[in-house]
Coordinates of C-alpha atoms in Angstrom, one line a residue:
Chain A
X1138 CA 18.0 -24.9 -5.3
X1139 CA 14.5 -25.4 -4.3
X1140 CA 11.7 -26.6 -6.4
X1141 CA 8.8 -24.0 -5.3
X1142 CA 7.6 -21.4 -8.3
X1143 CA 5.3 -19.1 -8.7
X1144 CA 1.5 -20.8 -9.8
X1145 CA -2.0 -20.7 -9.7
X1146 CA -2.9 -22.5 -6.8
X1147 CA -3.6 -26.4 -6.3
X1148 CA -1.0 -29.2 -5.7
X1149 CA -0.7 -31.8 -7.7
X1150 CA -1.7 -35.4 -7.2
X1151 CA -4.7 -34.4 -5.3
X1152 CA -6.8 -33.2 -7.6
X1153 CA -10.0 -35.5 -9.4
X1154 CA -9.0 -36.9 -12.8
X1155 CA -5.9 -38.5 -11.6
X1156 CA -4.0 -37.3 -14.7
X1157 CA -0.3 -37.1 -14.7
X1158 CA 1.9 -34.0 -14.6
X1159 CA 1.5 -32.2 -18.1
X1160 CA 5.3 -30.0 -19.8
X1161 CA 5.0 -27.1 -21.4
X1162 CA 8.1 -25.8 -23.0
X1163 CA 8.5 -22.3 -23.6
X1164 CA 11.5 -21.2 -25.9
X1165 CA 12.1 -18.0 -27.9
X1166 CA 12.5 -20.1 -31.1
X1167 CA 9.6 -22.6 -32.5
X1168 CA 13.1 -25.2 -33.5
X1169 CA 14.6 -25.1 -29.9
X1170 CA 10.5 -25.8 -28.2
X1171 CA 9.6 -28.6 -30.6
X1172 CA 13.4 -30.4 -30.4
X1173 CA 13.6 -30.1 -26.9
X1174 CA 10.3 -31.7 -26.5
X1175 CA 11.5 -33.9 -29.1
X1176 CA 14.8 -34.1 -27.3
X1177 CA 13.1 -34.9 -23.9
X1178 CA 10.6 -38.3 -25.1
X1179 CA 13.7 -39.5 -26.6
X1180 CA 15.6 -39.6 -23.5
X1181 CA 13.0 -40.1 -21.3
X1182 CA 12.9 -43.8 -22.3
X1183 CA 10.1 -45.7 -23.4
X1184 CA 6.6 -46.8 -22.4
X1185 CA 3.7 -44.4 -21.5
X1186 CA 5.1 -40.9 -21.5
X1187 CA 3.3 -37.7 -19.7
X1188 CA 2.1 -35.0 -21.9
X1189 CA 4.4 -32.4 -23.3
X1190 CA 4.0 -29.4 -25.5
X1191 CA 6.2 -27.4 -26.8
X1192 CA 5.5 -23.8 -27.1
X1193 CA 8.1 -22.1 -28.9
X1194 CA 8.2 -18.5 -31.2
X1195 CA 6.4 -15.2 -31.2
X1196 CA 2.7 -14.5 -32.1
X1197 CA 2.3 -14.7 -36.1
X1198 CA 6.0 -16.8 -36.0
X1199 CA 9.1 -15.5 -35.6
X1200 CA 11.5 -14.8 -32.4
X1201 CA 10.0 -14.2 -29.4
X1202 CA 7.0 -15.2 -27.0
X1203 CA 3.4 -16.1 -27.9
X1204 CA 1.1 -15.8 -24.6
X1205 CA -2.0 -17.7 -26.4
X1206 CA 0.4 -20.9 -28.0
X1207 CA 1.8 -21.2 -24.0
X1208 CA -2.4 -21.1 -22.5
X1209 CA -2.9 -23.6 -25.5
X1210 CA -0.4 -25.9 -24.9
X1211 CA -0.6 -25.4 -21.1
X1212 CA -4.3 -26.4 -21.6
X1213 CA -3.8 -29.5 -23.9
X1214 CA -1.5 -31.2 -21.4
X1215 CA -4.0 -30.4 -18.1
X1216 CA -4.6 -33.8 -17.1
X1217 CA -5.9 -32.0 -13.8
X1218 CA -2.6 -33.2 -12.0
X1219 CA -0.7 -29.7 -13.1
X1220 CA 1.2 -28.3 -15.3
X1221 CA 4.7 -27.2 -14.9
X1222 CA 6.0 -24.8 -17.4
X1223 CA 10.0 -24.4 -18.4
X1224 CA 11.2 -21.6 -20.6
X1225 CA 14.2 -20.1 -21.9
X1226 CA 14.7 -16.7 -20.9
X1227 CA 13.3 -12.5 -21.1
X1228 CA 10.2 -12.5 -22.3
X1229 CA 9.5 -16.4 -22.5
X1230 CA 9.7 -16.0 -18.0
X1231 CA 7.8 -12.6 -17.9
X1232 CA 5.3 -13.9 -20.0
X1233 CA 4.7 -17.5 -17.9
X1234 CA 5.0 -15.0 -15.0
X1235 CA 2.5 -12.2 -16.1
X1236 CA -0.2 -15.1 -17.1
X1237 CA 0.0 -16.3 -13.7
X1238 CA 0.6 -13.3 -11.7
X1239 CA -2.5 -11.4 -13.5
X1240 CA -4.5 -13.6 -15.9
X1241 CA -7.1 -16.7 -16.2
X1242 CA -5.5 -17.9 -19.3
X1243 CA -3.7 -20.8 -17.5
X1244 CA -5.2 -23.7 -15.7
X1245 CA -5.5 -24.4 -12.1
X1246 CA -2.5 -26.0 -11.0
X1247 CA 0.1 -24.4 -14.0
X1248 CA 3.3 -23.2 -12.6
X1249 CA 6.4 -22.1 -14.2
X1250 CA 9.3 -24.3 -12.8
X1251 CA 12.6 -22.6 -12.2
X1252 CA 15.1 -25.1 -13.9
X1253 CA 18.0 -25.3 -16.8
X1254 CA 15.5 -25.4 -20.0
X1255 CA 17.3 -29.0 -22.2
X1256 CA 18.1 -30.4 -18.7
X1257 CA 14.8 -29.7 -16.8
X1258 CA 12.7 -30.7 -19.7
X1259 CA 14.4 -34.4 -19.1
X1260 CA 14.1 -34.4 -15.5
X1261 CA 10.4 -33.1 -15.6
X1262 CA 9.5 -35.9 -18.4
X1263 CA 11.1 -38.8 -16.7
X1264 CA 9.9 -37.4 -13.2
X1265 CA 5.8 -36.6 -14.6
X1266 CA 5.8 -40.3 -16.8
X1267 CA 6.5 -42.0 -13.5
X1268 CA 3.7 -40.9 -12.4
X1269 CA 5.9 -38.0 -9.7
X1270 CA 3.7 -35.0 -8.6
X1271 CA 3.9 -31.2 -9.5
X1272 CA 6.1 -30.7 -6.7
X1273 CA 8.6 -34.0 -7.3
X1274 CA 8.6 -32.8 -11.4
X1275 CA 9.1 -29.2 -9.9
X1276 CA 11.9 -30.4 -7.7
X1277 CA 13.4 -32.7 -10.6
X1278 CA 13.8 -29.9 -12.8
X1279 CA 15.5 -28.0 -10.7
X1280 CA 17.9 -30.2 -9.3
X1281 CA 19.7 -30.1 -13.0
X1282 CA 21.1 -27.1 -12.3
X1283 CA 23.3 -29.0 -9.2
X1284 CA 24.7 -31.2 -11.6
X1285 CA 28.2 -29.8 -12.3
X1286 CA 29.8 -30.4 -16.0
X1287 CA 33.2 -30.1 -15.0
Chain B
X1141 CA -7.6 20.9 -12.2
X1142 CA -10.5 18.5 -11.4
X1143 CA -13.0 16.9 -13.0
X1144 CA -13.7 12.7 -13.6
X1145 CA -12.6 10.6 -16.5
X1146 CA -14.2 8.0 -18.3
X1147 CA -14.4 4.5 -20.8
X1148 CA -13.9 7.1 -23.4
X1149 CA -11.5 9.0 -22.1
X1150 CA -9.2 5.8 -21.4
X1151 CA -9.8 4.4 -25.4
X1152 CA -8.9 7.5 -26.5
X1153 CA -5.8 7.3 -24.3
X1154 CA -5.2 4.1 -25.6
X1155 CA -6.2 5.1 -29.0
X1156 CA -3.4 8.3 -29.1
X1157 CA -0.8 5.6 -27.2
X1158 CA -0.8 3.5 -30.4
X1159 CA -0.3 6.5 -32.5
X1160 CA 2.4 7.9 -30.6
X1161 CA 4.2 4.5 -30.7
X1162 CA 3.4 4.0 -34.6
X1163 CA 5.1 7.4 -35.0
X1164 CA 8.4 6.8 -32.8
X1165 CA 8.2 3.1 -33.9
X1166 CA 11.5 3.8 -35.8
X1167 CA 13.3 5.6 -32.9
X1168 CA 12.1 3.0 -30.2
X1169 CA 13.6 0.4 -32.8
X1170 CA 16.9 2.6 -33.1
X1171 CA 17.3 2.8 -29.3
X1172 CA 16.8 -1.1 -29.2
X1173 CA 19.3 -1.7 -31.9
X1174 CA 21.9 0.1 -30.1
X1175 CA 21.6 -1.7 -26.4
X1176 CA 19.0 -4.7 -27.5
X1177 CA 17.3 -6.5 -30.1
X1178 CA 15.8 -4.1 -32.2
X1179 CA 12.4 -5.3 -32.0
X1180 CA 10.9 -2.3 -29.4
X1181 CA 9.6 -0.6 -32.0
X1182 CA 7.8 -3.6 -34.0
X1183 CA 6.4 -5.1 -31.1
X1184 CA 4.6 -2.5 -29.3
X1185 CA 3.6 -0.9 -32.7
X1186 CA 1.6 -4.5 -33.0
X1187 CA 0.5 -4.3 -29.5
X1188 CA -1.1 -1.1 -29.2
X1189 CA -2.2 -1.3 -33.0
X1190 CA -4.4 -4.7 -31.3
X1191 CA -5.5 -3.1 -28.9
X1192 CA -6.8 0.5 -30.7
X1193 CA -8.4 -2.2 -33.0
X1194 CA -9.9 -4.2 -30.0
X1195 CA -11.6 -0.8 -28.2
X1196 CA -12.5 1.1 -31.6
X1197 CA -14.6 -2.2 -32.2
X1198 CA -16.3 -3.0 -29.0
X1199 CA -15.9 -0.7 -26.2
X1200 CA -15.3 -1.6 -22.8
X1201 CA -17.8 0.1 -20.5
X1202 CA -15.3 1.2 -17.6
X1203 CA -12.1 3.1 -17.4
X1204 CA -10.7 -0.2 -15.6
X1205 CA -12.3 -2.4 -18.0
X1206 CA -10.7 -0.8 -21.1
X1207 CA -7.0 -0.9 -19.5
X1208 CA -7.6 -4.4 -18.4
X1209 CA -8.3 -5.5 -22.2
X1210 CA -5.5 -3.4 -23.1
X1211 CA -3.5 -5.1 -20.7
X1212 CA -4.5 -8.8 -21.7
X1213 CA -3.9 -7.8 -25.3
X1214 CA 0.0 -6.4 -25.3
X1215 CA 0.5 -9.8 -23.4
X1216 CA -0.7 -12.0 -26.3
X1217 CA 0.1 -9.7 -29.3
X1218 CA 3.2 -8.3 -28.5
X1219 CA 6.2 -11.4 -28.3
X1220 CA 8.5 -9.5 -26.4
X1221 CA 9.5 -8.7 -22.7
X1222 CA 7.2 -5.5 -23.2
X1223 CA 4.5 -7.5 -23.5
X1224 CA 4.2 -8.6 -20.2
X1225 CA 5.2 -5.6 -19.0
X1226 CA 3.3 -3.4 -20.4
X1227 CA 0.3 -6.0 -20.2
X1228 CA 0.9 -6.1 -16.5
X1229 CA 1.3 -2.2 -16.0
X1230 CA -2.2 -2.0 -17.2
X1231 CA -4.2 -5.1 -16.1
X1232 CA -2.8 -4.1 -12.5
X1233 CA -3.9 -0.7 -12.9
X1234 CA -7.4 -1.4 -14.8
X1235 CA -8.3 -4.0 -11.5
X1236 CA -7.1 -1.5 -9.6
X1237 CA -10.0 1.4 -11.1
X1238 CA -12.5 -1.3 -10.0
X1239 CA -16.0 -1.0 -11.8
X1240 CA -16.3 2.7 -11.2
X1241 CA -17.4 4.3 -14.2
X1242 CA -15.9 7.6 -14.2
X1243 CA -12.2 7.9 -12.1
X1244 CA -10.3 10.9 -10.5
X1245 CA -6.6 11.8 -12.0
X1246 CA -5.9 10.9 -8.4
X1247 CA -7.5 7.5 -8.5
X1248 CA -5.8 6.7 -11.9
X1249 CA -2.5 8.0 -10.2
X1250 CA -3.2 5.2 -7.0
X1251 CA -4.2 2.9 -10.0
X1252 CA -0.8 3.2 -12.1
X1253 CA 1.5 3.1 -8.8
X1254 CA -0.4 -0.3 -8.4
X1255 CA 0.6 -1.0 -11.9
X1256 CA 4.1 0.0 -11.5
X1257 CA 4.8 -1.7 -8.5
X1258 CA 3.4 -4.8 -10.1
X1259 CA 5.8 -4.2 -13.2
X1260 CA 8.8 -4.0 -11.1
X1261 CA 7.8 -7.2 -8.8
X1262 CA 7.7 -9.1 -12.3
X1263 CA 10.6 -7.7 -13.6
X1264 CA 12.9 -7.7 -10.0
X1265 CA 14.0 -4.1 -11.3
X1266 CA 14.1 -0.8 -9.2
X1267 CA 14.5 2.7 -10.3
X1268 CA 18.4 3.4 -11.4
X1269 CA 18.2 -0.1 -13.4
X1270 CA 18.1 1.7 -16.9
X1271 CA 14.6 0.1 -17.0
X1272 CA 10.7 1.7 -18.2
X1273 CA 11.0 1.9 -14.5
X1274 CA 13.1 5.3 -14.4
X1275 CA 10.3 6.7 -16.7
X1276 CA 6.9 5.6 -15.0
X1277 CA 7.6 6.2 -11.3
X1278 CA 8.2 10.0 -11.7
X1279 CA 5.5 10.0 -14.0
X1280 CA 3.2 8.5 -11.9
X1281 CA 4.4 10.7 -9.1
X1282 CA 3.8 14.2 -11.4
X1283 CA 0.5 12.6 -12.1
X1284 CA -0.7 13.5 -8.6
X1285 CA -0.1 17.2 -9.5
X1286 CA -1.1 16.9 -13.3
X1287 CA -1.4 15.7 -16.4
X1288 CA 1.1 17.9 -17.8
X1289 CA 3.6 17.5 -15.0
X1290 CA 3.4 13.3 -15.1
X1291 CA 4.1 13.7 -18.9
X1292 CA 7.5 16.0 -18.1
X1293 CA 8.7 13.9 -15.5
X1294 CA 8.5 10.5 -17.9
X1295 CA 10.2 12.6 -20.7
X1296 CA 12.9 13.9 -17.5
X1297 CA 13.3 10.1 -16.2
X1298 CA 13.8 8.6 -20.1
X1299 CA 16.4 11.1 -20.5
X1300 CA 17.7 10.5 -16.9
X1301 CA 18.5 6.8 -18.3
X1302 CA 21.3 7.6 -20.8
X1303 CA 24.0 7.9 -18.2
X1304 CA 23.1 4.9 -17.1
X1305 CA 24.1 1.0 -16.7
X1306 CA 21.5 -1.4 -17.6
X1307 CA 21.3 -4.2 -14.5
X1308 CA 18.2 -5.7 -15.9
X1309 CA 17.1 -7.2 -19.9
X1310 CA 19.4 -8.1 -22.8
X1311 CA 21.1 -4.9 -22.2
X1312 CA 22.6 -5.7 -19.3
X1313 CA 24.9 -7.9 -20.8
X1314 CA 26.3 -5.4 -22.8
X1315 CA 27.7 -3.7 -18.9
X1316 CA 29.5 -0.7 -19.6
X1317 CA 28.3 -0.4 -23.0
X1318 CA 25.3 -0.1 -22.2
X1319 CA 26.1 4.0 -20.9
X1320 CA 25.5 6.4 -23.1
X1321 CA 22.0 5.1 -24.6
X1322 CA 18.7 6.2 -23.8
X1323 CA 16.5 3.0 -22.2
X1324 CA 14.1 2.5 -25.0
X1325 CA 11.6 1.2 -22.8
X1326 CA 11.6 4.4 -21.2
X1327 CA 11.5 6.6 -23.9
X1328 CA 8.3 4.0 -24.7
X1329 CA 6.6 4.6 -21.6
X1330 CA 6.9 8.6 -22.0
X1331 CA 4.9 8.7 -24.9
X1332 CA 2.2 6.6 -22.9
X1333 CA 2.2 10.1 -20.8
X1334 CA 2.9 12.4 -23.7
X1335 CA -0.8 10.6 -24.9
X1336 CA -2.2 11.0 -21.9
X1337 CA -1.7 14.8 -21.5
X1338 CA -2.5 15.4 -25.3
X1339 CA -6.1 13.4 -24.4
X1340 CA -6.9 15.4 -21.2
X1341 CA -6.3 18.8 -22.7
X1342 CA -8.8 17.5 -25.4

């Protein structure tokens, strides 16, 4: 499984401002976004933790996909080193993928990382707090789906 | 038939769009209960409802410019996969138009194929999936003979989808039981055409 996605450009690590990875998690359901997130600083140990938001429910509440809370949340965890963005499924990946393909609403250097959404959100916090670039949080995330659970 | 169309001419496509979908908002919904998640209906209803609003209030000055800002608004309003779909159908198509202020039917055909390919690269469906796909490409190819003919040929190709298996979306998991039910995101993007014939025969 390789750790490329789509994105907008940029590698991480290079970039001025010297900020660390930022996580977005996108999830049809506010609960399942906010207690992954939640789920993910637990287990991601102590100490200094990257940035991540969760980004979870429809436009107004509700099931479903909010283009604006991902560009928000995308936006408040740009440190300038990237941001890579895991979702659930349907609309929460055509939405990620539409902003990138077509819009301006996400920031240089946001990509949508292909990875298992409660696994990768672990591996992409543990992987962006130790300071690993947009490719090595990319690469991390994706890697969870090798791990076999029987 | 020739003659050049408009910033007007697209609002008002956009415009009679959102009143087609608020009409068949219950059917769309009914189609998506049987094979999906019954929120078709709902969702594009609040889409194009934004986006009527947006345009009534502060026109964009190019054809390209008003399906752009259509485009950008079904991504953020509508919370579903036709959202992005939708959104990306016409902010491909609206870049495509450029900044020319009045467009050809044959330039806003080139325009939506470049919208429709874009929509099937995002979605990694083809014709045949039981997608809005079977609808818009034999629209878009009538369009190059007329209004009239793109609108049949999306109404033809939504039709065309009840026989088939869904490969692609939540309905695709239902397999085998997904036969027998029209794609409602087909029978969505034929009333985009049935609007666009009812605008250009005024």
């Amino acid at each position: 499984m390789s750790g490329e996605g789509i994105g907008r450009g940029g590698t991480s690590g290079e970039r001025a401002g010297g900020g660390r990875v930022g996580i977005v998690l996108v999830s049809h359901s506010a609960a399942v976004a906010d207690a992954v997130a939640a789920l993910a600083r637990g287990l991601a140990g102590g100490g200094d933790l990257a940035p991540v938001a969760a980004a979870g429910g429809a436009p107004g509440g509700g099931l479903g996909t909010s283009a604006d809370l991902i560009a928000s949340a995308a936006k408040d965890v740009d440190g300038g080193a990237g941001v890579a963005i895991l979702v659930d499924l349907g609309s929460a990946v055509l939405t990620v993928k539409a902003l990138l393909a077509e819009g301006d609403e996400l920031p240089e250097g946001a990509r949508l990382v292909d990875a298992p959404f409660v696994e990768g959100a672990v591996a992409a916090l543990v992987t962006a707090s130790a300071g690993g670039d947009l490719d090595a949080v990319a690469a991390a995330a994706s890697e969870a789906y090798a791990y076999r659970k029987e | 038939m020739s003659g050049t169309y408009g910033a007007g001419f697209a609002a008002r496509w956009m415009a009679a769009t959102a009143e087609a979908v608020e009409r068949e908002a219950g059917r769309l919904t009914e189609l998506d209960a049987a094979i999906g998640d019954a929120d078709h209906g709902a969702n594009l209803r609040r889409g194009f409802a934004a986006v009527a609003d947006a345009l009534a209030k502060e026109p964009p000055a190019t054809p390209g410019a008003v399906l752009v800002t259509a485009g950008r608004l079904l991504i953020s309003t509508v919370g579903g996969a036709s959202g992005p779909l939708y959104g990306t159908l016409l902010r491909r198509a609206g870049k495509a138009l450029g900044e020319a202020g009045e467009v050809t039917r044959t330039e806003l055909a080139d325009a939506l194929a470049a919208g429709v390919a874009a929509v099937g690269q995002l979605g990694g469906a083809v014709a045949g999936d039981k997608t809005m796909l079977d609808a818009l490409e034999p629209a878009v190819a009538g369009l190059r003979e007329s209004f009239a003919a793109a609108r049949a040929a999306a109404r033809d190709g939504a039709l065309a989808t009840v026989p088939l298996r869904a490969r692609k979306g939540r309905a695709a998991y239902l397999g085998e039981r997904s036969v027998g039910h029209e794609d409602p995101g087909a029978a969505s993007s034929a009333l985009l055409f049935d609007a666009l014939e009812e605008v250009a025969a005024g």
